[in-house]
């Protein structure tokens, strides 16, 4: 009875304006696009999504749907392999990987709902709660906006780790970067961990100088100080600074993560379920990290990561990213509460426990 074939795969694309202009060291944006996937079998529906251009929906409907339709809902590894092979000529990294990620998450959600299990129980939970860090602090924020966001995380939600963006305009205004680091430390006090993210904006020696000048402010996490493609540069910085160096959010293939780990480039590996290939691939990435004695941190999209994070032995934490937190609260019932610095996947709701607000988000639908 449980071994039923997947019947339908459908997509919808939504674009949500930001609540204020957002930018990091290397990119600015005023909206975020979500590609939402529904998969159905018997009388159950699974939901997955990715944050990617609408073209990802075309990959799902034009290439991936025929690879998974008719397969057993229990056969997720087989479906994943079929999708990965089908995009060979389309190009796996980027849009195609995001498309695979969304379908893979939906398949896991469907399987858990059919088995009437919370997804983290199906995956094999090892953590009751998953640590998070507040993330935003965009370079477009003025002093008041940055203060308000930091105070919300630390004072209202009692989150003990926060991250701001630095690397203003491709690293051309590091004086402002340092001023914002000082402001953040002043606002959050001495007991909250301070993280910074340059999004690859700096040059190698520049990144080392900036963190040295910020030494009084106890930065403990330095994310993408240089491009994540510059493995030698990441390793050089890692060997020099006291903060943990992190990267990996742009990983689309398992080989990418293996090369980063083998190069000694990071103290903590990052991966993004919405990009790396979904829940199936996230588990593989966790194994690669563990083989190199590294922890893994989930990048953005916290409700995509919550359940697989709870089932990841070498997890460090998840990114409670302002933009995606806001969008996921708009889109779904069942969103989680980070108060106290962690989230707890629903122990009773089947699947990932989320239900789409279809009518509420219809005005944002673009495809």
CSV table of C-alpha atoms in Angstrom, one decimal:
chain,number,residue,atom,x,y,z
A,1,UNK,CA,0.0,0.0,0.0
A,2,UNK,CA,2.8,2.4,0.8
A,3,UNK,CA,4.8,1.7,-2.3
A,4,UNK,CA,2.7,3.9,-4.6
A,5,UNK,CA,3.9,5.8,-7.7
A,6,UNK,CA,4.4,9.5,-7.7
A,7,UNK,CA,1.6,11.0,-9.7
A,8,UNK,CA,2.1,14.7,-10.2
A,9,UNK,CA,4.8,17.3,-10.1
A,10,UNK,CA,3.8,21.0,-10.3
A,11,UNK,CA,5.5,24.3,-9.7
A,12,UNK,CA,4.6,27.9,-8.9
A,13,UNK,CA,6.9,30.9,-8.8
A,14,UNK,CA,6.6,33.9,-6.5
A,15,UNK,CA,8.6,37.1,-6.2
A,16,UNK,CA,8.5,38.9,-2.9
A,17,UNK,CA,9.8,42.5,-2.6
A,18,UNK,CA,12.2,43.0,0.3
A,19,UNK,CA,11.0,45.1,3.3
A,20,UNK,CA,13.9,47.5,2.7
A,21,UNK,CA,16.8,47.7,0.2
A,22,UNK,CA,19.2,44.8,0.8
A,23,UNK,CA,22.9,44.4,-0.2
A,24,UNK,CA,26.0,42.6,0.9
A,25,UNK,CA,29.6,43.1,-0.2
A,26,UNK,CA,29.1,42.0,-3.8
A,27,UNK,CA,25.4,42.1,-4.7
A,28,UNK,CA,22.3,44.3,-4.1
A,29,UNK,CA,18.6,43.2,-4.5
A,30,UNK,CA,15.1,44.5,-3.9
A,31,UNK,CA,13.2,41.2,-4.3
A,32,UNK,CA,13.6,37.5,-3.8
A,33,UNK,CA,12.1,34.7,-5.9
A,34,UNK,CA,10.8,31.4,-4.6
A,35,UNK,CA,10.1,28.4,-6.8
A,36,UNK,CA,7.6,26.2,-5.0
A,37,UNK,CA,7.1,22.5,-5.9
A,38,UNK,CA,4.2,20.2,-5.1
A,39,UNK,CA,4.5,16.4,-5.6
A,40,UNK,CA,1.5,14.1,-5.1
A,41,UNK,CA,0.9,10.4,-4.6
A,42,UNK,CA,-2.3,8.7,-3.4
A,43,UNK,CA,-4.0,11.5,-1.4
A,44,UNK,CA,-0.9,13.2,0.0
A,45,UNK,CA,1.1,16.1,-1.2
A,46,UNK,CA,4.8,17.0,-0.5
A,47,UNK,CA,6.1,20.5,-0.6
A,48,UNK,CA,9.6,21.8,-1.5
A,49,UNK,CA,11.1,25.0,-2.7
A,50,UNK,CA,14.2,26.9,-3.7
A,51,UNK,CA,15.3,30.5,-3.9
A,52,UNK,CA,16.3,30.8,-7.5
A,53,UNK,CA,15.2,32.4,-10.8
A,54,UNK,CA,12.0,31.3,-12.5
A,55,UNK,CA,14.1,29.3,-15.0
A,56,UNK,CA,14.4,26.7,-12.3
A,57,UNK,CA,10.7,26.0,-12.6
A,58,UNK,CA,11.2,25.4,-16.3
A,59,UNK,CA,13.9,22.8,-15.5
A,60,UNK,CA,11.5,21.1,-13.1
A,61,UNK,CA,8.6,20.9,-15.6
A,62,UNK,CA,10.7,20.4,-18.7
A,63,UNK,CA,13.4,17.9,-17.5
A,64,UNK,CA,12.9,16.6,-13.9
A,65,UNK,CA,9.2,15.8,-13.7
A,66,UNK,CA,9.4,13.0,-16.2
A,67,UNK,CA,12.3,11.5,-14.3
A,68,UNK,CA,10.4,11.1,-11.0
A,69,UNK,CA,6.8,10.7,-12.2
A,70,UNK,CA,5.7,7.1,-11.8
A,71,UNK,CA,8.6,6.2,-9.5
A,72,UNK,CA,7.9,4.8,-6.0
A,73,UNK,CA,7.5,7.5,-3.4
A,74,UNK,CA,9.9,5.4,-1.3
A,75,UNK,CA,12.6,5.5,-3.9
A,76,UNK,CA,14.1,8.9,-3.2
A,77,UNK,CA,17.8,8.0,-3.9
A,78,UNK,CA,16.7,6.6,-7.3
A,79,UNK,CA,14.8,9.7,-8.1
A,80,UNK,CA,17.7,11.9,-7.1
A,81,UNK,CA,20.1,9.9,-9.2
A,82,UNK,CA,17.8,10.1,-12.2
A,83,UNK,CA,17.4,13.9,-11.9
A,84,UNK,CA,21.2,14.4,-11.5
A,85,UNK,CA,21.8,12.4,-14.6
A,86,UNK,CA,19.1,14.1,-16.6
A,87,UNK,CA,20.6,17.6,-16.3
A,88,UNK,CA,24.0,16.6,-17.7
A,89,UNK,CA,23.7,18.6,-20.9
A,90,UNK,CA,21.7,21.4,-19.2
A,91,UNK,CA,24.6,22.0,-16.7
A,92,UNK,CA,24.3,20.7,-13.2
A,93,UNK,CA,25.6,23.7,-11.1
A,94,UNK,CA,23.3,26.7,-10.7
A,95,UNK,CA,19.7,26.7,-11.8
A,96,UNK,CA,19.5,23.0,-12.5
A,97,UNK,CA,20.9,22.1,-9.0
A,98,UNK,CA,18.4,24.5,-7.4
A,99,UNK,CA,15.6,22.7,-9.3
A,100,UNK,CA,16.8,19.3,-8.2
A,101,UNK,CA,16.9,20.6,-4.6
A,102,UNK,CA,13.3,21.8,-4.6
A,103,UNK,CA,12.0,18.5,-6.0
A,104,UNK,CA,14.2,16.4,-3.6
A,105,UNK,CA,12.8,18.3,-0.5
A,106,UNK,CA,9.3,17.8,-1.8
A,107,UNK,CA,9.9,14.1,-2.2
A,108,UNK,CA,11.2,13.7,1.3
A,109,UNK,CA,8.2,15.7,2.7
A,110,UNK,CA,5.8,13.5,0.7
A,111,UNK,CA,7.4,10.2,2.0
A,112,UNK,CA,7.2,11.4,5.6
A,113,UNK,CA,3.6,12.4,5.2
A,114,UNK,CA,2.7,9.1,3.7
A,115,UNK,CA,4.4,7.3,6.5
A,116,UNK,CA,2.8,9.8,9.0
A,117,UNK,CA,6.1,10.7,10.5
A,118,UNK,CA,7.8,14.0,11.2
A,119,UNK,CA,10.5,14.4,8.6
A,120,UNK,CA,13.3,14.6,11.2
A,121,UNK,CA,12.1,11.2,12.7
A,122,UNK,CA,12.2,9.6,9.2
A,123,UNK,CA,15.7,11.0,8.6
A,124,UNK,CA,16.9,9.8,12.1
A,125,UNK,CA,17.0,12.7,14.5
A,126,UNK,CA,20.1,13.2,16.7
A,127,UNK,CA,19.2,16.7,18.0
A,128,UNK,CA,16.0,17.8,19.7
A,129,UNK,CA,16.7,21.4,19.0
A,130,UNK,CA,18.8,23.1,16.3
A,131,UNK,CA,20.9,26.2,17.2
A,132,UNK,CA,20.4,29.2,15.0
A,133,UNK,CA,22.2,32.6,14.5
A,134,UNK,CA,20.5,35.8,13.5
A,135,UNK,CA,21.6,36.9,10.0
A,136,UNK,CA,21.0,40.1,8.1
A,137,UNK,CA,22.8,43.3,8.9
A,138,UNK,CA,22.8,44.3,5.2
A,139,UNK,CA,25.3,47.0,4.1
A,140,UNK,CA,22.3,49.1,3.0
A,141,UNK,CA,21.1,49.4,6.6
A,142,UNK,CA,21.8,52.7,8.3
A,143,UNK,CA,22.8,52.9,11.9
A,144,UNK,CA,19.2,52.8,13.3
A,145,UNK,CA,18.1,49.9,11.1
A,146,UNK,CA,21.2,47.8,12.1
A,147,UNK,CA,20.6,48.6,15.8
A,148,UNK,CA,17.0,47.7,15.7
A,149,UNK,CA,17.6,44.4,14.0
A,150,UNK,CA,20.4,43.4,16.4
A,151,UNK,CA,18.3,44.3,19.4
A,152,UNK,CA,15.4,42.3,18.1
A,153,UNK,CA,17.6,39.2,17.8
A,154,UNK,CA,19.4,39.6,21.1
A,155,UNK,CA,16.9,41.3,23.4
A,156,UNK,CA,13.6,40.1,22.1
A,157,UNK,CA,14.4,36.6,20.8
A,158,UNK,CA,17.4,35.9,23.0
A,159,UNK,CA,19.6,34.6,20.1
A,160,UNK,CA,23.2,34.3,21.3
A,161,UNK,CA,24.8,34.6,17.8
A,162,UNK,CA,24.4,37.3,15.2
A,163,UNK,CA,25.9,38.1,11.8
A,164,UNK,CA,26.2,41.3,9.8
A,165,UNK,CA,27.4,41.9,6.2
A,166,UNK,CA,30.7,43.7,5.6
A,167,UNK,CA,32.8,44.2,2.5
A,168,UNK,CA,30.9,47.3,1.4
A,169,UNK,CA,31.0,47.8,-2.4
A,170,UNK,CA,33.5,45.0,-3.1
A,171,UNK,CA,35.7,45.9,-0.2
A,172,UNK,CA,36.2,49.6,-1.2
A,173,UNK,CA,34.9,51.0,2.2
A,174,UNK,CA,36.5,49.0,4.9
A,175,UNK,CA,36.4,52.0,7.3
A,176,UNK,CA,32.6,51.7,7.2
A,177,UNK,CA,32.9,48.0,7.7
A,178,UNK,CA,35.0,48.5,10.8
A,179,UNK,CA,32.6,51.1,12.1
A,180,UNK,CA,29.6,48.7,11.7
A,181,UNK,CA,31.5,45.9,13.4
A,182,UNK,CA,32.2,48.2,16.3
A,183,UNK,CA,28.5,49.3,16.4
A,184,UNK,CA,27.3,45.7,16.4
A,185,UNK,CA,29.5,44.8,19.3
A,186,UNK,CA,28.3,47.8,21.2
A,187,UNK,CA,24.7,46.9,20.6
A,188,UNK,CA,24.9,43.2,21.4
A,189,UNK,CA,27.2,43.4,24.4
A,190,UNK,CA,30.0,41.1,25.4
A,191,UNK,CA,28.1,37.8,25.8
A,192,UNK,CA,26.7,37.4,22.2
A,193,UNK,CA,28.9,35.9,19.5
A,194,UNK,CA,29.6,38.3,16.6
A,195,UNK,CA,29.8,36.9,13.0
A,196,UNK,CA,30.7,38.8,9.8
A,197,UNK,CA,30.2,37.9,6.2
A,198,UNK,CA,32.1,39.6,3.4
A,199,UNK,CA,30.5,37.6,0.6
A,200,UNK,CA,33.9,37.3,-1.2
A,201,UNK,CA,34.4,41.0,-1.4
A,202,UNK,CA,38.0,41.3,-0.1
A,203,UNK,CA,41.4,40.5,-1.3
A,204,UNK,CA,43.4,38.1,0.8
A,205,UNK,CA,45.7,40.5,2.7
A,206,UNK,CA,42.9,43.0,3.0
A,207,UNK,CA,40.7,40.5,4.7
A,208,UNK,CA,43.5,39.7,7.2
A,209,UNK,CA,44.0,43.4,7.9
A,210,UNK,CA,40.4,44.2,8.4
A,211,UNK,CA,40.0,41.4,11.0
A,212,UNK,CA,43.2,42.4,12.7
A,213,UNK,CA,41.8,46.0,13.0
A,214,UNK,CA,38.6,44.5,14.4
A,215,UNK,CA,40.5,42.5,17.1
A,216,UNK,CA,39.0,44.5,20.0
A,217,UNK,CA,35.4,43.4,18.9
A,218,UNK,CA,35.9,39.7,19.2
A,219,UNK,CA,34.7,38.5,15.8
A,220,UNK,CA,34.5,34.7,16.0
A,221,UNK,CA,33.1,33.8,12.5
A,222,UNK,CA,34.5,35.2,9.2
A,223,UNK,CA,32.4,34.0,6.3
A,224,UNK,CA,33.7,34.2,2.7
A,225,UNK,CA,36.4,36.7,3.4
A,226,UNK,CA,37.5,36.1,-0.2
A,227,UNK,CA,35.8,34.3,-3.1
A,228,UNK,CA,34.8,30.8,-2.2
A,229,UNK,CA,36.6,29.8,-5.4
A,230,UNK,CA,39.9,31.0,-3.9
A,231,UNK,CA,40.7,28.0,-1.8
A,232,UNK,CA,44.3,29.0,-1.3
A,233,UNK,CA,43.2,32.4,-0.2
A,234,UNK,CA,40.7,31.0,2.3
A,235,UNK,CA,43.4,28.6,3.7
A,236,UNK,CA,45.8,31.5,4.0
A,237,UNK,CA,43.3,33.6,5.9
A,238,UNK,CA,42.2,30.6,8.0
A,239,UNK,CA,45.9,30.0,9.1
A,240,UNK,CA,46.2,33.7,10.1
A,241,UNK,CA,43.1,34.9,11.9
A,242,UNK,CA,41.6,33.6,15.1
A,243,UNK,CA,38.0,33.7,13.9
A,244,UNK,CA,36.6,30.6,12.3
A,245,UNK,CA,36.6,30.9,8.5
A,246,UNK,CA,33.5,29.5,6.8
A,247,UNK,CA,32.4,29.0,3.2
A,248,UNK,CA,30.4,26.6,1.0
A,249,UNK,CA,27.0,28.2,0.4
A,250,UNK,CA,27.6,28.2,-3.4
A,251,UNK,CA,28.2,24.5,-3.6
A,252,UNK,CA,26.2,22.7,-6.2
A,253,UNK,CA,28.0,19.4,-6.4
A,254,UNK,CA,29.6,17.0,-3.9
A,255,UNK,CA,33.0,17.4,-5.6
A,256,UNK,CA,32.9,21.1,-4.8
A,257,UNK,CA,32.6,20.4,-1.0
A,258,UNK,CA,35.3,17.7,-1.1
A,259,UNK,CA,37.8,20.1,-2.7
A,260,UNK,CA,37.0,22.8,-0.2
A,261,UNK,CA,37.5,20.4,2.7
A,262,UNK,CA,40.6,18.8,1.3
A,263,UNK,CA,42.2,22.2,0.7
A,264,UNK,CA,42.0,23.0,4.4
A,265,UNK,CA,40.1,26.1,3.4
A,266,UNK,CA,37.5,26.3,6.2
A,267,UNK,CA,37.0,25.7,9.9
A,268,UNK,CA,33.2,25.1,9.3
A,269,UNK,CA,31.7,24.0,6.0
A,270,UNK,CA,28.5,25.6,4.8
A,271,UNK,CA,25.8,24.0,2.6
A,272,UNK,CA,22.5,25.2,1.3
A,273,UNK,CA,19.6,22.6,0.9
A,274,UNK,CA,18.0,24.9,-1.7
A,275,UNK,CA,21.2,24.7,-3.9
A,276,UNK,CA,23.3,21.6,-3.1
A,277,UNK,CA,20.7,19.0,-4.3
A,278,UNK,CA,18.2,19.0,-1.4
A,279,UNK,CA,18.0,16.9,1.7
A,280,UNK,CA,19.6,13.9,-0.1
A,281,UNK,CA,22.7,15.8,-1.0
A,282,UNK,CA,22.9,17.7,2.3
A,283,UNK,CA,23.4,14.3,4.0
A,284,UNK,CA,26.2,13.5,1.6
A,285,UNK,CA,27.9,16.8,2.3
A,286,UNK,CA,27.6,16.3,6.0
A,287,UNK,CA,29.5,13.0,5.6
A,288,UNK,CA,32.2,14.6,3.5
A,289,UNK,CA,32.6,17.3,6.3
A,290,UNK,CA,32.7,14.7,9.0
A,291,UNK,CA,35.4,12.7,7.1
A,292,UNK,CA,37.5,15.9,7.4
A,293,UNK,CA,36.6,16.4,11.1
A,294,UNK,CA,34.6,19.5,10.3
A,295,UNK,CA,31.1,20.7,11.4
A,296,UNK,CA,28.4,21.7,8.9
A,297,UNK,CA,26.3,24.9,9.0
A,298,UNK,CA,23.1,25.3,7.1
A,299,UNK,CA,22.9,28.4,4.8
A,300,UNK,CA,19.7,30.5,4.8
A,301,UNK,CA,16.2,29.1,4.3
A,302,UNK,CA,15.9,27.8,7.9
A,303,UNK,CA,12.6,25.9,7.4
A,304,UNK,CA,14.1,24.0,4.5
A,305,UNK,CA,17.0,22.9,6.8
A,306,UNK,CA,15.3,22.4,10.2
A,307,UNK,CA,14.5,18.7,9.9
A,308,UNK,CA,17.7,17.5,8.1
A,309,UNK,CA,19.7,19.7,10.5
A,310,UNK,CA,18.2,17.8,13.4
A,311,UNK,CA,19.4,14.6,11.8
A,312,UNK,CA,22.9,15.8,11.1
A,313,UNK,CA,25.4,14.6,13.7
A,314,UNK,CA,28.1,17.2,12.9
A,315,UNK,CA,25.8,20.1,12.7
A,316,UNK,CA,27.0,23.5,14.1
A,317,UNK,CA,24.0,25.7,13.5
A,318,UNK,CA,21.5,27.2,10.9
A,319,UNK,CA,21.3,30.7,9.5
A,320,UNK,CA,18.1,32.5,10.7
A,321,UNK,CA,18.3,34.8,7.6
A,322,UNK,CA,16.1,37.8,7.8
A,323,UNK,CA,14.9,37.8,4.1
A,324,UNK,CA,13.9,34.1,4.1
A,325,UNK,CA,12.5,34.1,7.6
A,326,UNK,CA,10.1,36.8,6.5
A,327,UNK,CA,9.1,35.1,3.3
A,328,UNK,CA,8.6,31.7,4.9
A,329,UNK,CA,6.4,33.2,7.5
A,330,UNK,CA,4.3,34.8,4.7
A,331,UNK,CA,4.1,31.5,2.8
A,332,UNK,CA,3.5,28.8,5.4
A,333,UNK,CA,1.6,27.8,8.5
A,334,UNK,CA,3.8,25.9,11.0
A,335,UNK,CA,6.8,28.1,11.0
A,336,UNK,CA,9.2,27.7,13.9
A,337,UNK,CA,10.2,30.0,16.8
A,338,UNK,CA,13.9,30.8,17.3
A,339,UNK,CA,13.4,32.3,20.8
A,340,UNK,CA,16.2,31.2,23.0
A,341,UNK,CA,18.6,30.7,20.1
A,342,UNK,CA,17.3,27.4,18.7
A,343,UNK,CA,14.4,26.0,16.8
A,344,UNK,CA,12.6,22.7,17.4
A,345,UNK,CA,11.0,20.8,14.5
A,346,UNK,CA,7.4,19.8,15.3
A,347,UNK,CA,7.5,16.4,16.9
A,348,UNK,CA,3.9,15.6,15.9
A,349,UNK,CA,3.2,17.1,12.5
A,350,UNK,CA,4.0,14.7,9.5
A,351,UNK,CA,6.6,15.8,7.0
A,352,UNK,CA,8.2,19.2,7.6
A,353,UNK,CA,5.0,20.4,9.2
A,354,UNK,CA,4.3,23.3,6.8
A,355,UNK,CA,1.1,24.2,5.0
A,356,UNK,CA,1.1,26.8,2.1
A,357,UNK,CA,-0.9,30.0,2.5
A,358,UNK,CA,-2.0,29.7,-1.2
A,359,UNK,CA,-4.5,32.5,-1.2
A,360,UNK,CA,-2.3,34.9,0.8
A,361,UNK,CA,0.7,34.7,-1.5
A,362,UNK,CA,-1.2,34.5,-4.8
A,363,UNK,CA,-0.6,38.3,-5.4
A,364,UNK,CA,3.1,37.6,-5.5
A,365,UNK,CA,2.8,34.8,-8.1
A,366,UNK,CA,4.7,35.5,-11.3
A,367,UNK,CA,4.6,32.1,-13.1
